[in-house]
Amino acid sequence: MTVPIEYYVLLSMALFCIGLFGILTRRNALMFLMSVELMLNAANINLIAFAFYHGNLTGQVFALFTMALAAAEVAVGLGIILVLYRNFRDVDVTVPTTMRW
Amino acid sequence: MTTGPKLRLDSSLAPGVLAVALFVIMATIVLNTGFSPEMEGFEGVDSITAEIGYAMFDLEALQSTEGSIPDTEAFLAAFLLIAVALDAALDASLVLAKREEEGEPVAALASRGTGSDGAGSAASGVAGSDRSAATDGGHEGSTVDADRADDPGGESR
Amino acid sequence: MEGLFDYAPAIALFPLVAFVVALAFGNSLPKKGAIPGILATGGSLLLSIAMLAAVASGEVYHETLYEWAIGDAVSDTGVDGVEFTFGILIDPLSALMLVIVSLIAFLVHVFSLGYMNAEGETGLPRYYAGLGLFTFSMLAFVYADNLLMAFMFFELVGLCSFLLIGFWFRTRSAPSAAKKAFLVTRFGDYFFLIGVVAIAATFGTLQFAGDDSFVAAAETAIADGTTLFGFAPETWVTITGLLVLGGVVGKSAQFPLHTWLPDAMEGPTTVSALIHAATMVAAGVYLVARMFGYYALSPTALAIIAFVGGFTALFAATMGVVKDDIKQVLAYSTISQYGYMMLGLGVGGYVAGVFHLMNHAFFKALLFLGAGSVIVLMHHEQDMWKMGGLKEKAPVTYWTFLAGALALAGIIPFSGFWSKDEILYDALIVGLEEPIILAAYAMGLVAVFFTGFYTFRMVFLTFHGEPRSEAAEDPHPVGWSIKAPLIVLGVLALVAGVANLAPVAKLAQLDITFLESWLDGEFGAIEGLTYGAYGELLAYETSYIGTESTTVLIAAGVSLLLAFSGAGVAWTLYNVPEPVEHKERLGSIGKTVEDNYYQDEYQVWLAEGLTLPLSRAADRFDQTVVDGVVNGVSTASLFGSDRMKRLQTGIVTNYAALLVTGFIALLLVLGILGGWF
């Protein structure tokens, strides 16, 4: 008795949209980082679910790589937030708008 | 100043509608997609984790034994690339985290007084070329630096 | 003679070296650059004579020296590639012309010692550099072996004439005359260039001579009946021939592009001599002679050449009648004489045309240098009404000038008579079959009368009668450098006719038409470039009045009679101690003629009344519509961008919202189109 693939996909979508919701509504850069993690993991769920669905191991391995990349991303992201805070004394993403036109 | 998580239920939630809408649309699509009810799964596989390891390190001899998953790609190159990427990310985070004090770079991981160890000098070497980028936050940034000079490395921990 | 032709490039390069030397070191040289110029042209003359001798001994030279571009040709005659080369072609025609050009250039250089140096002109290095470059261009043009090279040096000749006509650039008239000469000839050259391109595109070759020449290609095309650019081959040859003729008409000052030439008298008289006798103006007629085989394929083009030539001969001659300035008279006589040459070539009289080109080079150089001498004598006075009585005071100038005048008027036995008579004879025998040629012949014949009249009016006013000004009573002395060239040319003007005594040969059945034999390749020639070969291509029929002999006699008699009557009228009117102007007797016609038939006016009107408003309209179109569209696009995009950039708030959330919106829209569109719902 296995769970049908639809539910995995719906789960990953829900996770993704939650992450998206965070990005769209939050202003704290740290929250942004967390939301992005959520979205990445939504992708991971998809990868693993479809790996299982197709009986192919590639998706599983790929999910591992995604996690590694997420770690790298967090490292850089945190560094950026650090600089952000140092320069603006704030981690509100709506404050640093000087790099537009 | 946003200091901590705080639930706000004002108009700033409005863009969130987009996320909800996206979910609705994608869910509709998924539910309308005719997925096969059968999951292939990994029947007869001894250890999936072991197989992942074989694939990641190109151990083809082990892959071809009984009870393994035969046609998985080799991922050694990708693995090495990811390793390099992680290393680069670590360096990048160090570069981003270090500060400048009156034009002198301060190593992010060095404690006060012992700033001449290997890591510190490596970081300062990078910082020397990166000075202008680090100071483009304007004068406000430099005053912040000065204000917080008594607390070195506080954020990088 | 082995290896002599290897030195052929030096003929043109000597004057080029002189040009560089005069330009670079002219100011520090004695005589300001005249010496290198004389040495260089002298060297060219010697080499040219050697070439002439080599050709006479039966050798010819046709060599491609440098190939500077090869292109794929989409030609209608199936040639694969078109090559653009520099090469040298020395055959009887070009060898003859080389000698003429270098001789005249040499004499002009010598004359300049007396005319320019002795008169204390400033800017002499510039003058001699110009002469050197001029001679170089013309010599290179003469022995060019392909049309493109000819075109390049043709243009260079035009440039040099611009530089030299505008030599006295501080006056008001000289720069404007130089500009006019440049622009009017450029107008013709524009057609020439199109013609060159058309010929290259059609036949894939621009060679004058040989089996792969465009002349041969055109002949084959006509024989095969190949359709060229949608035209019958004859039509296309006519069109391209006429396009090239545009350049000829401009350079050789044929109607209607003759207006620059009288104005070109603003340059030093020596330059006028060079331009009129041997270089610039001669280049046009020489080009027709050079590619005569091509024109011979097209009776229409030949008829047009003949008619334009005949008309110009008469037209210019009438204008020469009323001029007061000695150089102006000579200028119009030049136009008229080149009209004769065109007439001669147009009726298929290749030998006659070239013969007249040669004789004219001698006697017109003589007349211009004589006029230069007169101008020196008269302390730079050019109005003939202030001269008179110079006969006794300057016998050398007088007698040589008279020889030139007799040759110009076509009085037997001077050289001009023989060549002009031959042209008219050729025109007559063709004209008896072709009415349009007969009309051209008639105009040429009438022009003989006017030529005789204005020539002797000039002679009588200048040299005969009583001195009419102080300068004429006490002329400035002239030196050997002025007299020597005059004597050389005077002798040539007298005897050059011996080269081709066609009427005598026909009447006495003697074989003394040396020039005809020369051009017919009896000594040596390149196949297909001989008078005989051209004669086979010509479609003209000829007939005689009675027998050939009677026709010769009638033609010669009529033209001689007219020349004498013109001279006679001039004699009665002007060979009196105190001549008066007779212009008022002409009434309104005289006024029209004096104003050059309002040619300048109508050309100015064309420029100012027609082209200028058109250009203004085009400019306005450009300023408003074209610029408006461009500016409108830029304004619209600037405005739009200014609005669009407000989208870039710098807030990450907004960007994310936009991304998601776009993604949703994409999903909806794809989903609805793909039936995902």
PDB file of N, CA and C in Angstrom, chain A residues 2 5-6 8-10 13-14 17 20-21 24-28 31 50-58 60-61 64-65 68-69 72 75-76 79-80 82-83 85-87 89-90, chain B residues 1-2 5-8 12-13 15-16 19 22-23 26-27 30 35-36 38-42 51-52 56 72-73 75 79 82 86 89 93 96-99 137 140 144-145 155:
ATOM      1  N   THR A   2       0.949   1.899  -1.160  1.00  0.00           N
ATOM      2  CA  THR A   2       1.753   3.130  -1.261  1.00  0.00           C
ATOM      3  C   THR A   2       0.841   4.323  -1.447  1.00  0.00           C
ATOM      4  N   ILE A   5       1.066   9.237  -6.062  1.00  0.00           N
ATOM      5  CA  ILE A   5       2.008  10.332  -6.327  1.00  0.00           C
ATOM      6  C   ILE A   5       1.379  11.707  -6.158  1.00  0.00           C
ATOM      7  N   GLU A   6       0.060  11.819  -6.461  1.00  0.00           N
ATOM      8  CA  GLU A   6      -0.613  13.116  -6.363  1.00  0.00           C
ATOM      9  C   GLU A   6      -0.406  13.755  -5.004  1.00  0.00           C
ATOM     10  N   TYR A   8       2.022  13.366  -2.846  1.00  0.00           N
ATOM     11  CA  TYR A   8       3.373  13.928  -2.718  1.00  0.00           C
ATOM     12  C   TYR A   8       3.478  15.275  -3.400  1.00  0.00           C
ATOM     13  N   VAL A   9       2.948  15.315  -4.614  1.00  0.00           N
ATOM     14  CA  VAL A   9       3.059  16.553  -5.396  1.00  0.00           C
ATOM     15  C   VAL A   9       2.299  17.659  -4.686  1.00  0.00           C
ATOM     16  N   LEU A  10       1.107  17.340  -4.197  1.00  0.00           N
ATOM     17  CA  LEU A  10       0.332  18.359  -3.500  1.00  0.00           C
ATOM     18  C   LEU A  10       1.078  18.835  -2.259  1.00  0.00           C
ATOM     19  N   MET A  13       3.786  21.140  -3.337  1.00  0.00           N
ATOM     20  CA  MET A  13       3.223  22.422  -3.758  1.00  0.00           C
ATOM     21  C   MET A  13       2.823  23.264  -2.569  1.00  0.00           C
ATOM     22  N   ALA A  14       2.221  22.617  -1.631  1.00  0.00           N
ATOM     23  CA  ALA A  14       1.810  23.343  -0.436  1.00  0.00           C
ATOM     24  C   ALA A  14       3.030  23.955   0.222  1.00  0.00           C
ATOM     25  N   CYS A  17       4.278  26.844  -1.824  1.00  0.00           N
ATOM     26  CA  CYS A  17       3.450  28.037  -1.736  1.00  0.00           C
ATOM     27  C   CYS A  17       3.544  28.670  -0.359  1.00  0.00           C
ATOM     28  N   LEU A  20       6.593  30.640  -0.667  1.00  0.00           N
ATOM     29  CA  LEU A  20       6.307  31.804  -1.500  1.00  0.00           C
ATOM     30  C   LEU A  20       5.528  32.845  -0.713  1.00  0.00           C
ATOM     31  N   PHE A  21       4.573  32.371   0.045  1.00  0.00           N
ATOM     32  CA  PHE A  21       3.775  33.273   0.872  1.00  0.00           C
ATOM     33  C   PHE A  21       4.685  34.054   1.806  1.00  0.00           C
ATOM     34  N   LEU A  24       6.480  36.718  -0.059  1.00  0.00           N
ATOM     35  CA  LEU A  24       5.628  37.808  -0.507  1.00  0.00           C
ATOM     36  C   LEU A  24       5.167  38.696   0.634  1.00  0.00           C
ATOM     37  N   THR A  25       5.063  38.133   1.826  1.00  0.00           N
ATOM     38  CA  THR A  25       4.476  38.936   2.892  1.00  0.00           C
ATOM     39  C   THR A  25       5.496  39.400   3.913  1.00  0.00           C
ATOM     40  N   ARG A  26       6.566  38.690   4.109  1.00  0.00           N
ATOM     41  CA  ARG A  26       7.518  39.059   5.155  1.00  0.00           C
ATOM     42  C   ARG A  26       8.485  40.126   4.673  1.00  0.00           C
ATOM     43  N   ARG A  27       9.044  40.838   5.647  1.00  0.00           N
ATOM     44  CA  ARG A  27      10.018  41.861   5.314  1.00  0.00           C
ATOM     45  C   ARG A  27      11.360  41.562   5.960  1.00  0.00           C
ATOM     46  N   ASN A  28      11.382  40.623   6.825  1.00  0.00           N
ATOM     47  CA  ASN A  28      12.625  40.282   7.501  1.00  0.00           C
ATOM     48  C   ASN A  28      13.459  39.368   6.608  1.00  0.00           C
ATOM     49  N   MET A  31      13.616  35.774   7.558  1.00  0.00           N
ATOM     50  CA  MET A  31      12.411  35.051   7.160  1.00  0.00           C
ATOM     51  C   MET A  31      12.469  34.669   5.693  1.00  0.00           C
ATOM     52  N   PHE A  50       9.223  11.524  -7.178  1.00  0.00           N
ATOM     53  CA  PHE A  50       9.231  11.028  -8.560  1.00  0.00           C
ATOM     54  C   PHE A  50      10.303   9.976  -8.761  1.00  0.00           C
ATOM     55  N   ALA A  51      11.390  10.054  -7.987  1.00  0.00           N
ATOM     56  CA  ALA A  51      12.374   8.981  -8.051  1.00  0.00           C
ATOM     57  C   ALA A  51      11.724   7.646  -7.669  1.00  0.00           C
ATOM     58  N   PHE A  52      10.941   7.727  -6.661  1.00  0.00           N
ATOM     59  CA  PHE A  52      10.236   6.518  -6.225  1.00  0.00           C
ATOM     60  C   PHE A  52       9.202   6.075  -7.252  1.00  0.00           C
ATOM     61  N   TYR A  53       8.530   7.074  -7.819  1.00  0.00           N
ATOM     62  CA  TYR A  53       7.484   6.808  -8.810  1.00  0.00           C
ATOM     63  C   TYR A  53       8.059   6.112 -10.028  1.00  0.00           C
ATOM     64  N   HIS A  54       9.241   6.550 -10.468  1.00  0.00           N
ATOM     65  CA  HIS A  54       9.833   5.961 -11.664  1.00  0.00           C
ATOM     66  C   HIS A  54      10.787   4.832 -11.344  1.00  0.00           C
ATOM     67  N   GLY A  55      11.023   4.562 -10.075  1.00  0.00           N
ATOM     68  CA  GLY A  55      11.964   3.516  -9.734  1.00  0.00           C
ATOM     69  C   GLY A  55      13.380   3.840 -10.153  1.00  0.00           C
ATOM     70  N   ASN A  56      13.729   5.094 -10.089  1.00  0.00           N
ATOM     71  CA  ASN A  56      15.038   5.547 -10.547  1.00  0.00           C
ATOM     72  C   ASN A  56      15.713   6.279  -9.405  1.00  0.00           C
ATOM     73  N   LEU A  57      17.004   6.023  -9.232  1.00  0.00           N
ATOM     74  CA  LEU A  57      17.694   6.565  -8.063  1.00  0.00           C
ATOM     75  C   LEU A  57      18.171   8.006  -8.248  1.00  0.00           C
ATOM     76  N   THR A  58      18.211   8.465  -9.491  1.00  0.00           N
ATOM     77  CA  THR A  58      18.815   9.773  -9.778  1.00  0.00           C
ATOM     78  C   THR A  58      18.195  10.886  -8.954  1.00  0.00           C
ATOM     79  N   GLN A  60      16.876  10.830  -6.090  1.00  0.00           N
ATOM     80  CA  GLN A  60      17.316  10.772  -4.689  1.00  0.00           C
ATOM     81  C   GLN A  60      18.689  11.406  -4.526  1.00  0.00           C
ATOM     82  N   VAL A  61      19.599  11.004  -5.420  1.00  0.00           N
ATOM     83  CA  VAL A  61      20.946  11.573  -5.360  1.00  0.00           C
ATOM     84  C   VAL A  61      20.875  13.078  -5.540  1.00  0.00           C
ATOM     85  N   LEU A  64      20.074  15.058  -2.572  1.00  0.00           N
ATOM     86  CA  LEU A  64      21.232  15.262  -1.706  1.00  0.00           C
ATOM     87  C   LEU A  64      22.039  16.484  -2.156  1.00  0.00           C
ATOM     88  N   PHE A  65      22.248  16.545  -3.454  1.00  0.00           N
ATOM     89  CA  PHE A  65      22.997  17.702  -3.974  1.00  0.00           C
ATOM     90  C   PHE A  65      22.265  18.987  -3.679  1.00  0.00           C
ATOM     91  N   ALA A  68      23.024  20.115  -0.316  1.00  0.00           N
ATOM     92  CA  ALA A  68      24.356  20.716  -0.220  1.00  0.00           C
ATOM     93  C   ALA A  68      24.339  22.136  -0.748  1.00  0.00           C
ATOM     94  N   LEU A  69      23.656  22.303  -1.882  1.00  0.00           N
ATOM     95  CA  LEU A  69      23.571  23.641  -2.460  1.00  0.00           C
ATOM     96  C   LEU A  69      22.825  24.584  -1.538  1.00  0.00           C
ATOM     97  N   ALA A  72      25.128  25.856   0.952  1.00  0.00           N
ATOM     98  CA  ALA A  72      25.959  26.922   0.396  1.00  0.00           C
ATOM     99  C   ALA A  72      25.181  28.216   0.303  1.00  0.00           C
ATOM    100  N   ALA A  75      24.844  29.819   3.574  1.00  0.00           N
ATOM    101  CA  ALA A  75      26.088  30.445   4.012  1.00  0.00           C
ATOM    102  C   ALA A  75      26.223  31.828   3.405  1.00  0.00           C
ATOM    103  N   VAL A  76      26.034  31.899   2.097  1.00  0.00           N
ATOM    104  CA  VAL A  76      26.148  33.193   1.426  1.00  0.00           C
ATOM    105  C   VAL A  76      25.032  34.121   1.872  1.00  0.00           C
ATOM    106  N   GLY A  79      25.680  35.624   5.108  1.00  0.00           N
ATOM    107  CA  GLY A  79      26.712  36.658   4.962  1.00  0.00           C
ATOM    108  C   GLY A  79      26.111  37.949   4.445  1.00  0.00           C
ATOM    109  N   ILE A  80      25.238  37.816   3.462  1.00  0.00           N
ATOM    110  CA  ILE A  80      24.604  39.014   2.891  1.00  0.00           C
ATOM    111  C   ILE A  80      23.765  39.714   3.953  1.00  0.00           C
ATOM    112  N   LEU A  82      24.210  39.682   7.002  1.00  0.00           N
ATOM    113  CA  LEU A  82      25.152  40.303   7.929  1.00  0.00           C
ATOM    114  C   LEU A  82      25.573  41.689   7.441  1.00  0.00           C
ATOM    115  N   VAL A  83      25.983  41.705   6.186  1.00  0.00           N
ATOM    116  CA  VAL A  83      26.399  42.983   5.607  1.00  0.00           C
ATOM    117  C   VAL A  83      25.226  43.947   5.591  1.00  0.00           C
ATOM    118  N   TYR A  85      22.773  44.106   7.587  1.00  0.00           N
ATOM    119  CA  TYR A  85      22.536  44.644   8.930  1.00  0.00           C
ATOM    120  C   TYR A  85      23.593  45.673   9.274  1.00  0.00           C
ATOM    121  N   ARG A  86      24.816  45.378   8.881  1.00  0.00           N
ATOM    122  CA  ARG A  86      25.898  46.291   9.238  1.00  0.00           C
ATOM    123  C   ARG A  86      25.717  47.635   8.554  1.00  0.00           C
ATOM    124  N   ASN A  87      25.240  47.602   7.327  1.00  0.00           N
ATOM    125  CA  ASN A  87      25.116  48.844   6.566  1.00  0.00           C
ATOM    126  C   ASN A  87      23.846  49.612   6.880  1.00  0.00           C
ATOM    127  N   ARG A  89      21.737  48.760   9.649  1.00  0.00           N
ATOM    128  CA  ARG A  89      21.310  48.472  11.029  1.00  0.00           C
ATOM    129  C   ARG A  89      19.922  47.874  11.036  1.00  0.00           C
ATOM    130  N   ASP A  90      19.618  47.095  10.056  1.00  0.00           N
ATOM    131  CA  ASP A  90      18.283  46.529   9.910  1.00  0.00           C
ATOM    132  C   ASP A  90      18.370  45.352   8.964  1.00  0.00           C
TER     133      ASP A  90
ATOM    134  N   MET B   1      12.367  48.942  12.746  1.00  0.00           N
ATOM    135  CA  MET B   1      13.398  47.911  12.843  1.00  0.00           C
ATOM    136  C   MET B   1      12.754  46.588  13.197  1.00  0.00           C
ATOM    137  N   THR B   2      13.020  45.643  12.337  1.00  0.00           N
ATOM    138  CA  THR B   2      12.427  44.329  12.569  1.00  0.00           C
ATOM    139  C   THR B   2      13.405  43.516  13.392  1.00  0.00           C
ATOM    140  N   PRO B   5      10.482  37.704  14.870  1.00  0.00           N
ATOM    141  CA  PRO B   5       9.255  37.266  14.202  1.00  0.00           C
ATOM    142  C   PRO B   5       8.023  37.828  14.901  1.00  0.00           C
ATOM    143  N   LYS B   6       7.163  38.305  14.084  1.00  0.00           N
ATOM    144  CA  LYS B   6       5.992  38.987  14.634  1.00  0.00           C
ATOM    145  C   LYS B   6       4.895  38.825  13.595  1.00  0.00           C
ATOM    146  N   LEU B   7       3.791  38.308  13.949  1.00  0.00           N
ATOM    147  CA  LEU B   7       2.741  38.069  12.957  1.00  0.00           C
ATOM    148  C   LEU B   7       1.986  39.351  12.718  1.00  0.00           C
ATOM    149  N   ARG B   8       1.936  39.725  11.458  1.00  0.00           N
ATOM    150  CA  ARG B   8       1.199  40.943  11.128  1.00  0.00           C
ATOM    151  C   ARG B   8       0.051  40.553  10.219  1.00  0.00           C
ATOM    152  N   SER B  12      -0.087  44.161   4.385  1.00  0.00           N
ATOM    153  CA  SER B  12       1.128  43.579   3.820  1.00  0.00           C
ATOM    154  C   SER B  12       0.930  42.111   3.481  1.00  0.00           C
ATOM    155  N   LEU B  13      -0.162  41.549   3.877  1.00  0.00           N
ATOM    156  CA  LEU B  13      -0.436  40.158   3.516  1.00  0.00           C
ATOM    157  C   LEU B  13      -1.010  40.022   2.109  1.00  0.00           C
ATOM    158  N   PRO B  15      -0.031  40.518  -0.989  1.00  0.00           N
ATOM    159  CA  PRO B  15       0.641  39.743  -2.039  1.00  0.00           C
ATOM    160  C   PRO B  15       0.547  38.248  -1.809  1.00  0.00           C
ATOM    161  N   GLY B  16       0.302  37.863  -0.581  1.00  0.00           N
ATOM    162  CA  GLY B  16       0.181  36.441  -0.293  1.00  0.00           C
ATOM    163  C   GLY B  16      -0.928  35.783  -1.078  1.00  0.00           C
ATOM    164  N   ALA B  19       0.350  33.742  -3.806  1.00  0.00           N
ATOM    165  CA  ALA B  19       0.836  32.412  -3.459  1.00  0.00           C
ATOM    166  C   ALA B  19      -0.327  31.430  -3.365  1.00  0.00           C
ATOM    167  N   LEU B  22      -1.554  30.657  -6.789  1.00  0.00           N
ATOM    168  CA  LEU B  22      -0.643  29.741  -7.467  1.00  0.00           C
ATOM    169  C   LEU B  22      -0.888  28.315  -7.000  1.00  0.00           C
ATOM    170  N   PHE B  23      -1.084  28.191  -5.701  1.00  0.00           N
ATOM    171  CA  PHE B  23      -1.332  26.842  -5.182  1.00  0.00           C
ATOM    172  C   PHE B  23      -2.598  26.256  -5.770  1.00  0.00           C
ATOM    173  N   MET B  26      -1.965  25.304  -9.436  1.00  0.00           N
ATOM    174  CA  MET B  26      -1.111  24.129  -9.597  1.00  0.00           C
ATOM    175  C   MET B  26      -1.809  22.867  -9.106  1.00  0.00           C
ATOM    176  N   ALA B  27      -2.538  23.015  -8.017  1.00  0.00           N
ATOM    177  CA  ALA B  27      -3.254  21.850  -7.499  1.00  0.00           C
ATOM    178  C   ALA B  27      -4.277  21.363  -8.517  1.00  0.00           C
ATOM    179  N   VAL B  30      -2.473  19.493 -11.140  1.00  0.00           N
ATOM    180  CA  VAL B  30      -2.000  18.186 -10.681  1.00  0.00           C
ATOM    181  C   VAL B  30      -3.146  17.199 -10.585  1.00  0.00           C
ATOM    182  N   PHE B  35      -1.876  10.671 -13.442  1.00  0.00           N
ATOM    183  CA  PHE B  35      -0.729   9.883 -13.001  1.00  0.00           C
ATOM    184  C   PHE B  35      -1.123   8.420 -12.912  1.00  0.00           C
ATOM    185  N   SER B  36      -0.161   7.595 -13.198  1.00  0.00           N
ATOM    186  CA  SER B  36      -0.419   6.160 -13.023  1.00  0.00           C
ATOM    187  C   SER B  36      -0.528   5.858 -11.528  1.00  0.00           C
ATOM    188  N   GLU B  38       0.095   3.271 -10.020  1.00  0.00           N
ATOM    189  CA  GLU B  38       1.156   2.375  -9.551  1.00  0.00           C
ATOM    190  C   GLU B  38       2.448   3.141  -9.358  1.00  0.00           C
ATOM    191  N   MET B  39       3.051   2.984  -8.184  1.00  0.00           N
ATOM    192  CA  MET B  39       4.389   3.506  -7.984  1.00  0.00           C
ATOM    193  C   MET B  39       5.357   2.366  -8.284  1.00  0.00           C
ATOM    194  N   GLU B  40       6.403   2.664  -9.078  1.00  0.00           N
ATOM    195  CA  GLU B  40       7.338   1.582  -9.394  1.00  0.00           C
ATOM    196  C   GLU B  40       8.094   1.117  -8.152  1.00  0.00           C
ATOM    197  N   GLY B  41       8.536   2.128  -7.383  1.00  0.00           N
ATOM    198  CA  GLY B  41       9.212   1.786  -6.146  1.00  0.00           C
ATOM    199  C   GLY B  41      10.544   1.114  -6.368  1.00  0.00           C
ATOM    200  N   PHE B  42      11.125   0.637  -5.325  1.00  0.00           N
ATOM    201  CA  PHE B  42      12.421  -0.038  -5.400  1.00  0.00           C
ATOM    202  C   PHE B  42      12.277  -1.465  -4.900  1.00  0.00           C
ATOM    203  N   GLU B  51      22.960   2.109  -2.462  1.00  0.00           N
ATOM    204  CA  GLU B  51      22.937   2.386  -3.913  1.00  0.00           C
ATOM    205  C   GLU B  51      23.250   3.851  -4.176  1.00  0.00           C
ATOM    206  N   ILE B  52      22.714   4.740  -3.333  1.00  0.00           N
ATOM    207  CA  ILE B  52      22.999   6.171  -3.508  1.00  0.00           C
ATOM    208  C   ILE B  52      24.502   6.405  -3.391  1.00  0.00           C
ATOM    209  N   MET B  56      26.953   7.908  -6.229  1.00  0.00           N
ATOM    210  CA  MET B  56      27.647   9.172  -6.011  1.00  0.00           C
ATOM    211  C   MET B  56      29.142   9.046  -6.241  1.00  0.00           C
ATOM    212  N   THR B  72      21.639   3.818 -12.943  1.00  0.00           N
ATOM    213  CA  THR B  72      21.740   5.135 -12.319  1.00  0.00           C
ATOM    214  C   THR B  72      22.987   5.822 -12.857  1.00  0.00           C
ATOM    215  N   GLU B  73      22.845   7.105 -13.065  1.00  0.00           N
ATOM    216  CA  GLU B  73      24.004   7.815 -13.619  1.00  0.00           C
ATOM    217  C   GLU B  73      25.111   7.917 -12.588  1.00  0.00           C
ATOM    218  N   PHE B  75      27.764  10.148 -10.537  1.00  0.00           N
ATOM    219  CA  PHE B  75      27.661  11.513 -10.010  1.00  0.00           C
ATOM    220  C   PHE B  75      28.947  12.020  -9.405  1.00  0.00           C
ATOM    221  N   PHE B  79      29.560  15.558  -7.606  1.00  0.00           N
ATOM    222  CA  PHE B  79      29.898  15.577  -6.186  1.00  0.00           C
ATOM    223  C   PHE B  79      31.088  16.511  -5.927  1.00  0.00           C
ATOM    224  N   ILE B  82      30.116  20.109  -6.330  1.00  0.00           N
ATOM    225  CA  ILE B  82      29.370  20.603  -5.179  1.00  0.00           C
ATOM    226  C   ILE B  82      30.332  20.882  -4.030  1.00  0.00           C
ATOM    227  N   LEU B  86      30.619  24.416  -2.226  1.00  0.00           N
ATOM    228  CA  LEU B  86      30.455  24.626  -0.789  1.00  0.00           C
ATOM    229  C   LEU B  86      31.660  25.355  -0.208  1.00  0.00           C
ATOM    230  N   ALA B  89      31.378  28.866  -1.137  1.00  0.00           N
ATOM    231  CA  ALA B  89      30.352  29.528  -0.334  1.00  0.00           C
ATOM    232  C   ALA B  89      30.891  29.858   1.046  1.00  0.00           C
ATOM    233  N   SER B  93      31.134  33.549   2.454  1.00  0.00           N
ATOM    234  CA  SER B  93      30.492  33.995   3.687  1.00  0.00           C
ATOM    235  C   SER B  93      31.507  34.646   4.616  1.00  0.00           C
ATOM    236  N   LEU B  96      32.077  38.124   3.275  1.00  0.00           N
ATOM    237  CA  LEU B  96      30.951  38.996   3.576  1.00  0.00           C
ATOM    238  C   LEU B  96      30.907  39.342   5.056  1.00  0.00           C
ATOM    239  N   ALA B  97      31.343  38.413   5.872  1.00  0.00           N
ATOM    240  CA  ALA B  97      31.172  38.636   7.297  1.00  0.00           C
ATOM    241  C   ALA B  97      32.239  39.538   7.885  1.00  0.00           C
ATOM    242  N   LYS B  98      33.393  39.589   7.251  1.00  0.00           N
ATOM    243  CA  LYS B  98      34.449  40.406   7.874  1.00  0.00           C
ATOM    244  C   LYS B  98      34.136  41.894   7.704  1.00  0.00           C
ATOM    245  N   ARG B  99      34.676  42.675   8.647  1.00  0.00           N
ATOM    246  CA  ARG B  99      34.385  44.094   8.649  1.00  0.00           C
ATOM    247  C   ARG B  99      35.681  44.869   8.459  1.00  0.00           C
ATOM    248  N   GLY B 137      28.496  50.764   1.480  1.00  0.00           N
ATOM    249  CA  GLY B 137      27.281  51.024   2.251  1.00  0.00           C
ATOM    250  C   GLY B 137      27.158  52.475   2.665  1.00  0.00           C
ATOM    251  N   GLU B 140      27.119  55.799   6.759  1.00  0.00           N
ATOM    252  CA  GLU B 140      26.377  55.243   7.880  1.00  0.00           C
ATOM    253  C   GLU B 140      26.983  53.912   8.299  1.00  0.00           C
ATOM    254  N   VAL B 144      28.591  52.655  11.873  1.00  0.00           N
ATOM    255  CA  VAL B 144      28.163  51.435  12.543  1.00  0.00           C
ATOM    256  C   VAL B 144      29.370  50.607  12.922  1.00  0.00           C
ATOM    257  N   ASP B 145      30.287  50.517  11.932  1.00  0.00           N
ATOM    258  CA  ASP B 145      31.509  49.773  12.209  1.00  0.00           C
ATOM    259  C   ASP B 145      32.191  50.319  13.457  1.00  0.00           C
ATOM    260  N   GLU B 155      28.865  38.902  15.207  1.00  0.00           N
ATOM    261  CA  GLU B 155      27.819  38.404  14.324  1.00  0.00           C
ATOM    262  C   GLU B 155      28.231  37.146  13.595  1.00  0.00           C
TER     263      GLU B 155
END
